[in-house]
Amino acid sequence: MVMPNQTEILIPVTQDEAIVLFEFLQRYSDSDKLVIDDQAEQRALWNLRCTLEKFLTAPFEKNYVVLLEEARTRLRDEAA
């Protein structure tokens, strides 16, 4: 879901990366533990990071810490 005033970024991944990342995230969703069970998960995460690096400029901005905190604030669930 795209939030108001946000630009959507389409991140290309291979079918294999998508399957491996899905399983990794599903396992996290079920257990609340981020554990790499197979080196392929590590590779898929590295590949995803490299892909994000190609699309994002924020990590290279001087005010990145502020941009990161603002993004986290927008993505957090509202307090109950």
C-alpha positions as YAML, in Angstrom:
chain: A
units: angstrom
residues:
- id: 1
  name: MET
  ca: [0.00, 0.00, 0.00]
- id: 2
  name: VAL
  ca: [1.39, 3.40, -0.98]
- id: 3
  name: MET
  ca: [0.96, 6.08, 1.65]
- id: 4
  name: PRO
  ca: [-0.20, 9.57, 0.62]
- id: 5
  name: ASN
  ca: [2.56, 11.77, -0.80]
- id: 6
  name: GLN
  ca: [4.86, 8.76, -1.19]
- id: 7
  name: THR
  ca: [6.51, 7.61, -4.38]
- id: 8
  name: GLU
  ca: [6.16, 3.93, -5.16]
- id: 9
  name: ILE
  ca: [9.39, 2.12, -5.98]
- id: 10
  name: LEU
  ca: [9.18, -1.14, -7.88]
- id: 11
  name: ILE
  ca: [12.00, -3.45, -6.86]
- id: 12
  name: PRO
  ca: [12.89, -6.15, -9.36]
- id: 13
  name: VAL
  ca: [13.70, -9.55, -7.88]
- id: 14
  name: THR
  ca: [14.09, -12.90, -9.55]
- id: 15
  name: GLN
  ca: [11.56, -15.68, -9.00]
- id: 16
  name: ASP
  ca: [14.13, -17.53, -6.87]
- id: 17
  name: GLU
  ca: [14.83, -14.43, -4.76]
- id: 18
  name: ALA
  ca: [11.10, -13.85, -4.28]
- id: 19
  name: ILE
  ca: [10.50, -17.43, -3.12]
- id: 20
  name: VAL
  ca: [13.47, -17.41, -0.73]
- id: 21
  name: LEU
  ca: [12.58, -13.96, 0.66]
- id: 22
  name: PHE
  ca: [8.93, -14.96, 1.07]
- id: 23
  name: GLU
  ca: [9.90, -18.00, 3.15]
- id: 24
  name: PHE
  ca: [12.35, -15.92, 5.21]
- id: 25
  name: LEU
  ca: [9.67, -13.30, 5.94]
- id: 26
  name: GLN
  ca: [6.99, -15.92, 6.59]
- id: 27
  name: ARG
  ca: [9.23, -17.61, 9.14]
- id: 28
  name: TYR
  ca: [9.84, -14.24, 10.81]
- id: 29
  name: SER
  ca: [6.12, -13.53, 10.82]
- id: 30
  name: ASP
  ca: [5.47, -16.86, 12.54]
- id: 31
  name: SER
  ca: [8.31, -16.70, 15.08]
- id: 32
  name: ASP
  ca: [9.30, -13.01, 15.53]
- id: 33
  name: LYS
  ca: [12.91, -14.17, 15.05]
- id: 34
  name: LEU
  ca: [15.14, -13.05, 12.20]
- id: 35
  name: VAL
  ca: [17.32, -16.09, 11.64]
- id: 36
  name: ILE
  ca: [19.04, -17.03, 8.40]
- id: 37
  name: ASP
  ca: [18.50, -20.76, 7.92]
- id: 38
  name: ASP
  ca: [20.22, -21.07, 4.56]
- id: 39
  name: GLN
  ca: [22.97, -19.13, 2.77]
- id: 40
  name: ALA
  ca: [20.50, -18.48, -0.06]
- id: 41
  name: GLU
  ca: [18.55, -16.22, 2.34]
- id: 42
  name: GLN
  ca: [21.69, -14.22, 3.02]
- id: 43
  name: ARG
  ca: [22.37, -13.92, -0.72]
- id: 44
  name: ALA
  ca: [18.78, -12.83, -1.42]
- id: 45
  name: LEU
  ca: [19.03, -10.15, 1.29]
- id: 46
  name: TRP
  ca: [22.37, -8.93, -0.07]
- id: 47
  name: ASN
  ca: [20.90, -8.77, -3.56]
- id: 48
  name: LEU
  ca: [17.89, -6.84, -2.26]
- id: 49
  name: ARG
  ca: [20.15, -4.34, -0.48]
- id: 50
  name: CYS
  ca: [22.16, -3.81, -3.67]
- id: 51
  name: THR
  ca: [18.97, -3.29, -5.65]
- id: 52
  name: LEU
  ca: [17.68, -0.76, -3.11]
- id: 53
  name: GLU
  ca: [20.99, 1.08, -3.35]
- id: 54
  name: LYS
  ca: [20.33, 1.62, -7.07]
- id: 55
  name: PHE
  ca: [16.90, 3.18, -6.41]
- id: 56
  name: LEU
  ca: [17.39, 5.21, -3.22]
- id: 57
  name: THR
  ca: [19.14, 8.53, -2.79]
- id: 58
  name: ALA
  ca: [18.17, 9.07, 0.88]
- id: 59
  name: PRO
  ca: [20.99, 6.94, 2.36]
- id: 60
  name: PHE
  ca: [23.49, 9.26, 0.70]
- id: 61
  name: GLU
  ca: [21.90, 12.49, 1.94]
- id: 62
  name: LYS
  ca: [23.49, 14.49, 4.78]
- id: 63
  name: ASN
  ca: [20.21, 14.40, 6.73]
- id: 64
  name: TYR
  ca: [19.74, 10.64, 6.30]
- id: 65
  name: VAL
  ca: [19.21, 10.07, 10.03]
- id: 66
  name: VAL
  ca: [16.29, 12.51, 9.96]
- id: 67
  name: LEU
  ca: [14.88, 11.00, 6.77]
- id: 68
  name: LEU
  ca: [15.11, 7.53, 8.30]
- id: 69
  name: GLU
  ca: [13.30, 8.58, 11.49]
- id: 70
  name: GLU
  ca: [10.57, 10.31, 9.47]
- id: 71
  name: ALA
  ca: [10.09, 7.17, 7.35]
- id: 72
  name: ARG
  ca: [9.94, 4.98, 10.46]
- id: 73
  name: THR
  ca: [7.36, 7.30, 12.02]
- id: 74
  name: ARG
  ca: [5.17, 7.13, 8.91]
- id: 75
  name: LEU
  ca: [5.38, 3.32, 8.77]
- id: 76
  name: ARG
  ca: [4.71, 2.55, 12.44]
- id: 77
  name: ASP
  ca: [1.32, 1.34, 13.50]
- id: 78
  name: GLU
  ca: [-0.65, 3.96, 15.36]
- id: 79
  name: ALA
  ca: [-0.48, 3.65, 19.14]
- id: 80
  name: ALA
  ca: [-3.43, 1.76, 20.54]
...
